[in-house]
Amino acid sequence: MEAPIIDPLQGDFPEVIEEYLEHGIMKCIAFNRRGTLLAAGCTDGSCIIWDFETRGVAKELRDKECTAAITSVCWSKYGHRILVSASDKSLILWDVLSGEKIAHTTLQHTVLQACLHPGSSTPSICLACPFSSAPMIVDLNTGSTTALPVLTADVSNGATPLSRNKTSDTSVTYSPCNACFNKHGDLVYAGTSKGEILIIDHKNVRVCAIVLVSGGAVIKNVVFSRNGQYMLTNSNDRLIRIYKNLLPPKDGLKMLDELNESFNESDDVEKLKAIGSKCLELLHEFQDSITRVQWKAPCFSGDGEWVIGGAASRGEHKIYIWDRAGHLVKILEGPKEALMDLAWHPVHPIIISVSLTGLVYIWAKDYTENWSAFAPDFKELEENEEYVEREDEFDLVPETEKVKGLDVHEDDEVDVLTVERDSIFSDSDMSQEELCFLPAVPCLDIPEQQDKCVGSCSKLPDGNHSGSPLSVEAGQNGNASNHNSSPLEPMENSTADDTDGVRLKRKRKPSEKGLELQAEKVKKPVKPLKSSGRLSKTNKPVIDPDSSNGVYGDDGSD
Amino acid sequence: MALPPHAAAATAEETDPAAAPYTPYALAKTLAGHKAAISAVKFSPDGNLLASSSADKTLRAYSTASLATLHDFHGHSQGVSDLAFSGDTRLLASASDDKTLRLWDVPTGTLLKTLHGHTNYAFCVNFNPHSNLLVSGSFDETVRVWDVKSGKCLKVLPAHSDPVTAVDFNHGGTMIVSSSYDGLCRIWDASTGHCMKTLIDDENPPVSFVKFSPNGKFILVGTLDNTLRLWNISTGKFIKTYTGHDNSKFCISASFSVTNGKYVVSGSEDKCVYLWELQTRKIVQKLEGHTDAVISVACHPTENMIASGALGDDKCVKIWTQEKD
């Protein structure tokens, strides 16, 4: 962070719904690397890119040909490309800045999840996990696919390279098998239906290691933390398991080869299992032993300190938060709509959840005003402190006042130019330009609406946002309390009734002082000291140009 | 209207012998055209354009290369107090006594958007570095954050108890600083709108101007007791003081000049532009030529060029450059 005065908010977790985003029916979401843009795939085949700072729609990626519901969204490393998989078996690669389609591939099966190769800024390959066959590497330029070996039978074939389209020969039907790239992109970690994690070198299409997950239940999700050091699996036995990645970040393949050399097992499978035991270390298992709920869309927080998982129950919207030591710290409850997807912001303690109705809820910390920030002389105390007076407190001329000096060393050198490097994104390759923001082109005002606004700008806005889902206390009772706060000042100048209604549900009342001013239509005797010649003669007193004291009248009245 | 070009400005009162010999600035051109006092001058981030706002309700854009007037922006119903360029130089934002902020398209000179919300004069405005947010301060004592694309007011910060005189984003767009006649400078978290810090000295003279340093660690604060101070944000103490100029009535803006040595530049009510060396705090030059108080100065981002604008008796923008050897 740039200045140490901003609290390091990492390590904290959100508590309440702050806002929700609405635009069509969204199904899946993904943040870009810095969390400045949020991509959401919709049921009508379009991909919406939200500017997370303004909570407004920055861009819509839409194509006439692509109308099937989107099943997953993935950003490229520096945010230039987005890969979208749709339910009509297609994969589409978009260029974010221009909004143009770069590639369109149709596969044999609908892909449930597709990830772009995380290593480069313009990736040409992606990993696709189809609904009913093994995960495959798809080359987006040529459209060719390479299935990855995920059956133990494939593995024990040893060094024979697998032919393509092997999946069509086998008669075994797989349950959805999930896989993901590691951080560097040279290895694919696949979770199989037998409860194994296979570490696959996708370039040479060979399995390098096998890790057995206890219980052997079908693995539904495999997810890495942002720094690649931790991994989690979500299995059918209702357990989320956290692993530590023991392989080095960049030289994973090299270490695997070294391990291969060092082990002398005769059986290939046994050898791979032995290597596997050196690659991942099981840290914890999370489950809800009371409700025995299945998990959906588990993921790590941006710094890897927290793990969240959504409860896959139909009538409720529950998000469980654990810390990496294994303790359940919070259960967030939202409105009674099933949860479809979850994401944690890469930097801030913000969680995004997608509900069945297509709304995206933004969960953030419940902020309590830090009063000492407003008045630096005051210190906030946790409890009463006994006051101990100074030795010279009651002296007529206290010593301490006599020795008052300005301890300002004004001759010290001051550096106003050097900018500190952002430590959070230490892996950013400075040679690559990252796409953090889409240029904001203001929507033109509609002339008729302008007149309407001028007349109404001093009135309080009517509470016409009452019908929306509400900010909810994160508690066990899940009561949907109506925080229909009336001072929705920000909405009063809606010059265009956009369809992307961003409802601002602020828990904290903004600017009561501002409201007072609005209500009273204050006309203070103002002296706009910048220039003297332009006061409107109708309602303000004329400035006396000779007045030497330009200080505003009520200085220090509060 | 045009004033006769003035001769070279008065030389320094004290020159610092240790540093490289200081090349004085001299008047290059006087740009007349506004019909009332100038309130602000700013260079565009790419350095190609200069814009000025005035009490005559208009803004003007000039090319810095030719110093010809490119566009006149009409639309405000009252005088304009401040303006700001967007990061890509495509947009110009202005704050006016008609309580609105307006967004203008620079290449064509047309009005794009009017932002309503303030309940009193809008006094100061600035874009964030990515130019998707606008921050404004007003006589209604609030600071507002606006979404550039839709024009909606995203946040209203209950910033001060007196008119807000200046607002600025830091280099990363994460913090907002605001200053006010109540004597306080407050630092806000741009994404949440929460107050992070309040900077106040023992005496609290009205603060007329505030701006972040290029690296966001310091703020340059102008107060109506003829003083400019450089504050360290994290310690909350000021570390440099610059005096010698007159500033007790107007909200005079100041700037950092970093293209050829590090200086602080400010206007003054004694009709001169002052330049201090950043580290030693000595006045290195006083630029004379205006015939009224100099209300605003701006430094070109890459060239050694300073622009200054003055009040009603002068109504001109003057461009000063360093003489080439």
mmCIF file of N, CA, C and O in Angstrom, chain A residues 241-303:
data_model
loop_
_atom_site.group_PDB
_atom_site.id
_atom_site.type_symbol
_atom_site.label_atom_id
_atom_site.label_comp_id
_atom_site.label_asym_id
_atom_site.label_seq_id
_atom_site.Cartn_x
_atom_site.Cartn_y
_atom_site.Cartn_z
ATOM 1 N N ARG A 241 -10.642 -29.956 1.776
ATOM 2 C CA ARG A 241 -9.297 -30.245 2.299
ATOM 3 C C ARG A 241 -8.322 -29.187 1.826
ATOM 4 O O ARG A 241 -8.301 -28.838 0.651
ATOM 5 N N ILE A 242 -7.501 -28.726 2.744
ATOM 6 C CA ILE A 242 -6.494 -27.706 2.410
ATOM 7 C C ILE A 242 -5.129 -28.371 2.375
ATOM 8 O O ILE A 242 -4.762 -29.078 3.302
ATOM 9 N N TYR A 243 -4.409 -28.107 1.301
ATOM 10 C CA TYR A 243 -3.071 -28.674 1.153
ATOM 11 C C TYR A 243 -2.057 -27.558 1.025
ATOM 12 O O TYR A 243 -2.349 -26.499 0.496
ATOM 13 N N LYS A 244 -0.852 -27.867 1.440
ATOM 14 C CA LYS A 244 0.247 -26.949 1.182
ATOM 15 C C LYS A 244 0.993 -27.479 -0.019
ATOM 16 O O LYS A 244 1.262 -28.663 -0.130
ATOM 17 N N ASN A 245 1.308 -26.588 -0.928
ATOM 18 C CA ASN A 245 2.020 -26.973 -2.141
ATOM 19 C C ASN A 245 3.515 -27.001 -1.830
ATOM 20 O O ASN A 245 4.111 -25.985 -1.522
ATOM 21 N N LEU A 246 4.100 -28.194 -1.907
ATOM 22 C CA LEU A 246 5.504 -28.295 -1.546
ATOM 23 C C LEU A 246 6.441 -28.066 -2.710
ATOM 24 O O LEU A 246 7.642 -27.985 -2.541
ATOM 25 N N LEU A 247 5.888 -27.995 -3.895
ATOM 26 C CA LEU A 247 6.750 -27.783 -5.053
ATOM 27 C C LEU A 247 7.124 -26.299 -5.136
ATOM 28 O O LEU A 247 6.347 -25.435 -4.773
ATOM 29 N N PRO A 248 8.313 -26.000 -5.638
ATOM 30 C CA PRO A 248 8.701 -24.592 -5.778
ATOM 31 C C PRO A 248 7.855 -23.921 -6.858
ATOM 32 O O PRO A 248 7.431 -24.586 -7.791
ATOM 33 N N PRO A 249 7.643 -22.648 -6.753
ATOM 34 C CA PRO A 249 6.704 -21.990 -7.665
ATOM 35 C C PRO A 249 7.085 -22.066 -9.133
ATOM 36 O O PRO A 249 6.233 -22.313 -9.971
ATOM 37 N N LYS A 250 8.331 -21.864 -9.446
ATOM 38 C CA LYS A 250 8.649 -21.824 -10.868
ATOM 39 C C LYS A 250 9.260 -23.115 -11.385
ATOM 40 O O LYS A 250 9.164 -23.409 -12.553
ATOM 41 N N ASP A 251 9.898 -23.871 -10.532
ATOM 42 C CA ASP A 251 10.603 -25.055 -11.030
ATOM 43 C C ASP A 251 9.928 -26.343 -10.619
ATOM 44 O O ASP A 251 10.589 -27.315 -10.275
ATOM 45 N N GLY A 252 8.607 -26.346 -10.659
ATOM 46 C CA GLY A 252 7.887 -27.527 -10.226
ATOM 47 C C GLY A 252 8.258 -28.761 -11.027
ATOM 48 O O GLY A 252 8.489 -29.842 -10.490
ATOM 49 N N LEU A 253 8.337 -28.591 -12.341
ATOM 50 C CA LEU A 253 8.644 -29.730 -13.208
ATOM 51 C C LEU A 253 10.021 -30.290 -12.914
ATOM 52 O O LEU A 253 10.237 -31.495 -12.876
ATOM 53 N N LYS A 254 10.945 -29.379 -12.686
ATOM 54 C CA LYS A 254 12.312 -29.827 -12.438
ATOM 55 C C LYS A 254 12.361 -30.664 -11.168
ATOM 56 O O LYS A 254 12.983 -31.718 -11.112
ATOM 57 N N MET A 255 11.643 -30.180 -10.150
ATOM 58 C CA MET A 255 11.674 -30.926 -8.897
ATOM 59 C C MET A 255 10.999 -32.273 -9.055
ATOM 60 O O MET A 255 11.431 -33.273 -8.479
ATOM 61 N N LEU A 256 9.954 -32.296 -9.872
ATOM 62 C CA LEU A 256 9.278 -33.567 -10.081
ATOM 63 C C LEU A 256 10.206 -34.548 -10.781
ATOM 64 O O LEU A 256 10.228 -35.736 -10.469
ATOM 65 N N ASP A 257 10.958 -34.060 -11.722
ATOM 66 C CA ASP A 257 11.904 -34.944 -12.406
ATOM 67 C C ASP A 257 12.958 -35.454 -11.441
ATOM 68 O O ASP A 257 13.340 -36.615 -11.476
ATOM 69 N N GLU A 258 13.403 -34.579 -10.578
ATOM 70 C CA GLU A 258 14.408 -35.004 -9.593
ATOM 71 C C GLU A 258 13.847 -36.074 -8.675
ATOM 72 O O GLU A 258 14.507 -37.053 -8.356
ATOM 73 N N LEU A 259 12.580 -35.852 -8.273
ATOM 74 C CA LEU A 259 11.970 -36.859 -7.411
ATOM 75 C C LEU A 259 11.830 -38.174 -8.148
ATOM 76 O O LEU A 259 11.977 -39.251 -7.585
ATOM 77 N N ASN A 260 11.530 -38.074 -9.432
ATOM 78 C CA ASN A 260 11.380 -39.272 -10.262
ATOM 79 C C ASN A 260 12.670 -40.081 -10.250
ATOM 80 O O ASN A 260 12.666 -41.302 -10.149
ATOM 81 N N GLU A 261 13.766 -39.358 -10.374
ATOM 82 C CA GLU A 261 15.058 -40.037 -10.352
ATOM 83 C C GLU A 261 15.312 -40.692 -9.014
ATOM 84 O O GLU A 261 15.886 -41.769 -8.934
ATOM 85 N N SER A 262 14.870 -40.013 -7.973
ATOM 86 C CA SER A 262 15.295 -40.490 -6.656
ATOM 87 C C SER A 262 14.518 -41.708 -6.194
ATOM 88 O O SER A 262 15.000 -42.487 -5.387
ATOM 89 N N PHE A 263 13.322 -41.897 -6.723
ATOM 90 C CA PHE A 263 12.534 -43.041 -6.265
ATOM 91 C C PHE A 263 12.784 -44.243 -7.157
ATOM 92 O O PHE A 263 12.833 -44.136 -8.367
ATOM 93 N N ASN A 264 12.868 -45.419 -6.519
ATOM 94 C CA ASN A 264 13.194 -46.606 -7.306
ATOM 95 C C ASN A 264 12.101 -47.635 -7.337
ATOM 96 O O ASN A 264 12.356 -48.815 -7.528
ATOM 97 N N GLU A 265 10.857 -47.225 -7.108
ATOM 98 C CA GLU A 265 9.784 -48.214 -7.120
ATOM 99 C C GLU A 265 9.679 -48.839 -8.509
ATOM 100 O O GLU A 265 9.850 -48.181 -9.517
ATOM 101 N N SER A 266 9.350 -50.090 -8.539
ATOM 102 C CA SER A 266 9.219 -50.750 -9.835
ATOM 103 C C SER A 266 7.879 -50.454 -10.461
ATOM 104 O O SER A 266 7.749 -50.209 -11.642
ATOM 105 N N ASP A 267 6.867 -50.451 -9.629
ATOM 106 C CA ASP A 267 5.523 -50.174 -10.138
ATOM 107 C C ASP A 267 5.404 -48.678 -10.390
ATOM 108 O O ASP A 267 5.624 -47.861 -9.512
ATOM 109 N N ASP A 268 4.984 -48.354 -11.607
ATOM 110 C CA ASP A 268 4.884 -46.932 -11.948
ATOM 111 C C ASP A 268 3.921 -46.199 -11.049
ATOM 112 O O ASP A 268 4.171 -45.094 -10.594
ATOM 113 N N VAL A 269 2.788 -46.845 -10.808
ATOM 114 C CA VAL A 269 1.765 -46.157 -10.028
ATOM 115 C C VAL A 269 2.272 -45.895 -8.619
ATOM 116 O O VAL A 269 2.101 -44.831 -8.051
ATOM 117 N N GLU A 270 2.928 -46.882 -8.043
ATOM 118 C CA GLU A 270 3.454 -46.703 -6.691
ATOM 119 C C GLU A 270 4.478 -45.584 -6.665
ATOM 120 O O GLU A 270 4.557 -44.796 -5.726
ATOM 121 N N LYS A 271 5.254 -45.553 -7.756
ATOM 122 C CA LYS A 271 6.288 -44.510 -7.824
ATOM 123 C C LYS A 271 5.636 -43.133 -7.858
ATOM 124 O O LYS A 271 6.033 -42.208 -7.164
ATOM 125 N N LEU A 272 4.586 -43.022 -8.666
ATOM 126 C CA LEU A 272 3.915 -41.736 -8.765
ATOM 127 C C LEU A 272 3.291 -41.344 -7.442
ATOM 128 O O LEU A 272 3.264 -40.178 -7.064
ATOM 129 N N LYS A 273 2.788 -42.339 -6.717
ATOM 130 C CA LYS A 273 2.192 -42.014 -5.423
ATOM 131 C C LYS A 273 3.257 -41.545 -4.447
ATOM 132 O O LYS A 273 3.015 -40.646 -3.632
ATOM 133 N N ALA A 274 4.414 -42.177 -4.556
ATOM 134 C CA ALA A 274 5.486 -41.764 -3.652
ATOM 135 C C ALA A 274 5.917 -40.326 -3.962
ATOM 136 O O ALA A 274 6.169 -39.521 -3.059
ATOM 137 N N ILE A 275 6.010 -40.022 -5.260
ATOM 138 C CA ILE A 275 6.366 -38.643 -5.620
ATOM 139 C C ILE A 275 5.285 -37.700 -5.120
ATOM 140 O O ILE A 275 5.563 -36.606 -4.611
ATOM 141 N N GLY A 276 4.038 -38.153 -5.286
ATOM 142 C CA GLY A 276 2.934 -37.292 -4.895
ATOM 143 C C GLY A 276 2.968 -36.903 -3.431
ATOM 144 O O GLY A 276 2.582 -35.797 -3.056
ATOM 145 N N SER A 277 3.430 -37.843 -2.614
ATOM 146 C CA SER A 277 3.445 -37.532 -1.190
ATOM 147 C C SER A 277 4.408 -36.404 -0.883
ATOM 148 O O SER A 277 4.342 -35.780 0.170
ATOM 149 N N LYS A 278 5.316 -36.147 -1.824
ATOM 150 C CA LYS A 278 6.260 -35.058 -1.591
ATOM 151 C C LYS A 278 5.794 -33.746 -2.190
ATOM 152 O O LYS A 278 6.476 -32.729 -2.095
ATOM 153 N N CYS A 279 4.651 -33.771 -2.856
ATOM 154 C CA CYS A 279 4.220 -32.560 -3.542
ATOM 155 C C CYS A 279 3.159 -31.790 -2.780
ATOM 156 O O CYS A 279 3.061 -30.564 -2.902
ATOM 157 N N LEU A 280 2.329 -32.514 -2.072
ATOM 158 C CA LEU A 280 1.245 -31.849 -1.361
ATOM 159 C C LEU A 280 1.196 -32.363 0.065
ATOM 160 O O LEU A 280 1.351 -33.555 0.308
ATOM 161 N N GLU A 281 0.951 -31.462 0.979
ATOM 162 C CA GLU A 281 0.861 -31.856 2.376
ATOM 163 C C GLU A 281 -0.502 -31.442 2.892
ATOM 164 O O GLU A 281 -0.878 -30.274 2.815
ATOM 165 N N LEU A 282 -1.262 -32.411 3.398
ATOM 166 C CA LEU A 282 -2.605 -32.103 3.880
ATOM 167 C C LEU A 282 -2.522 -31.302 5.164
ATOM 168 O O LEU A 282 -1.861 -31.693 6.117
ATOM 169 N N LEU A 283 -3.189 -30.150 5.201
ATOM 170 C CA LEU A 283 -3.149 -29.324 6.394
ATOM 171 C C LEU A 283 -4.411 -29.477 7.231
ATOM 172 O O LEU A 283 -4.346 -29.701 8.420
ATOM 173 N N HIS A 284 -5.559 -29.298 6.593
ATOM 174 C CA HIS A 284 -6.807 -29.341 7.367
ATOM 175 C C HIS A 284 -7.933 -29.880 6.531
ATOM 176 O O HIS A 284 -7.871 -29.885 5.313
ATOM 177 N N GLU A 285 -8.988 -30.267 7.246
ATOM 178 C CA GLU A 285 -10.217 -30.648 6.567
ATOM 179 C C GLU A 285 -11.339 -29.835 7.182
ATOM 180 O O GLU A 285 -11.415 -29.703 8.400
ATOM 181 N N PHE A 286 -12.189 -29.305 6.342
ATOM 182 C CA PHE A 286 -13.312 -28.528 6.856
ATOM 183 C C PHE A 286 -14.595 -29.230 6.514
ATOM 184 O O PHE A 286 -14.778 -29.695 5.394
ATOM 185 N N GLN A 287 -15.497 -29.260 7.450
ATOM 186 C CA GLN A 287 -16.820 -29.758 7.128
ATOM 187 C C GLN A 287 -17.798 -29.176 8.127
ATOM 188 O O GLN A 287 -17.422 -28.687 9.184
ATOM 189 N N ASP A 288 -19.045 -29.230 7.756
ATOM 190 C CA ASP A 288 -20.070 -28.875 8.721
ATOM 191 C C ASP A 288 -20.682 -30.182 9.178
ATOM 192 O O ASP A 288 -21.507 -30.772 8.493
ATOM 193 N N SER A 289 -20.221 -30.672 10.347
ATOM 194 C CA SER A 289 -20.623 -32.018 10.758
ATOM 195 C C SER A 289 -22.077 -32.087 11.185
ATOM 196 O O SER A 289 -22.647 -33.159 11.272
ATOM 197 N N ILE A 290 -22.681 -30.945 11.447
ATOM 198 C CA ILE A 290 -24.070 -30.977 11.905
ATOM 199 C C ILE A 290 -25.012 -31.074 10.716
ATOM 200 O O ILE A 290 -25.852 -31.945 10.632
ATOM 201 N N THR A 291 -24.833 -30.166 9.800
ATOM 202 C CA THR A 291 -25.772 -30.162 8.686
ATOM 203 C C THR A 291 -25.288 -31.007 7.513
ATOM 204 O O THR A 291 -26.033 -31.280 6.591
ATOM 205 N N ARG A 292 -24.055 -31.408 7.559
ATOM 206 C CA ARG A 292 -23.483 -32.264 6.517
ATOM 207 C C ARG A 292 -23.790 -31.698 5.128
ATOM 208 O O ARG A 292 -24.311 -32.363 4.255
ATOM 209 N N VAL A 293 -23.466 -30.463 4.963
ATOM 210 C CA VAL A 293 -23.856 -29.806 3.726
ATOM 211 C C VAL A 293 -22.758 -29.985 2.673
ATOM 212 O O VAL A 293 -21.567 -30.069 2.993
ATOM 213 N N GLN A 294 -23.166 -30.088 1.430
ATOM 214 C CA GLN A 294 -22.213 -30.139 0.331
ATOM 215 C C GLN A 294 -21.733 -28.731 0.051
ATOM 216 O O GLN A 294 -22.467 -27.778 0.232
ATOM 217 N N TRP A 295 -20.513 -28.616 -0.427
ATOM 218 C CA TRP A 295 -19.937 -27.290 -0.645
ATOM 219 C C TRP A 295 -19.947 -26.927 -2.112
ATOM 220 O O TRP A 295 -19.863 -27.776 -2.977
ATOM 221 N N LYS A 296 -20.014 -25.638 -2.339
ATOM 222 C CA LYS A 296 -20.036 -25.150 -3.701
ATOM 223 C C LYS A 296 -19.063 -23.989 -3.824
ATOM 224 O O LYS A 296 -19.016 -23.127 -2.950
ATOM 225 N N ALA A 297 -18.302 -23.978 -4.875
ATOM 226 C CA ALA A 297 -17.427 -22.844 -5.209
ATOM 227 C C ALA A 297 -16.500 -22.425 -4.069
ATOM 228 O O ALA A 297 -16.467 -21.264 -3.699
ATOM 229 N N PRO A 298 -15.753 -23.349 -3.485
ATOM 230 C CA PRO A 298 -14.844 -22.907 -2.424
ATOM 231 C C PRO A 298 -13.653 -22.175 -3.036
ATOM 232 O O PRO A 298 -13.263 -22.443 -4.160
ATOM 233 N N CYS A 299 -13.091 -21.229 -2.280
ATOM 234 C CA CYS A 299 -11.897 -20.546 -2.765
ATOM 235 C C CYS A 299 -11.167 -19.897 -1.598
ATOM 236 O O CYS A 299 -11.660 -19.869 -0.471
ATOM 237 N N PHE A 300 -9.979 -19.409 -1.895
ATOM 238 C CA PHE A 300 -9.150 -18.755 -0.892
ATOM 239 C C PHE A 300 -9.386 -17.250 -0.925
ATOM 240 O O PHE A 300 -9.871 -16.708 -1.898
ATOM 241 N N SER A 301 -8.973 -16.579 0.155
ATOM 242 C CA SER A 301 -8.964 -15.120 0.125
ATOM 243 C C SER A 301 -7.745 -14.674 -0.670
ATOM 244 O O SER A 301 -6.912 -15.485 -1.042
ATOM 245 N N GLY A 302 -7.651 -13.399 -0.909
ATOM 246 C CA GLY A 302 -6.567 -12.889 -1.747
ATOM 247 C C GLY A 302 -5.189 -13.196 -1.190
ATOM 248 O O GLY A 302 -4.248 -13.473 -1.920
ATOM 249 N N ASP A 303 -5.056 -13.158 0.137
ATOM 250 C CA ASP A 303 -3.749 -13.418 0.735
ATOM 251 C C ASP A 303 -3.617 -14.854 1.185
ATOM 252 O O ASP A 303 -2.613 -15.217 1.775
#
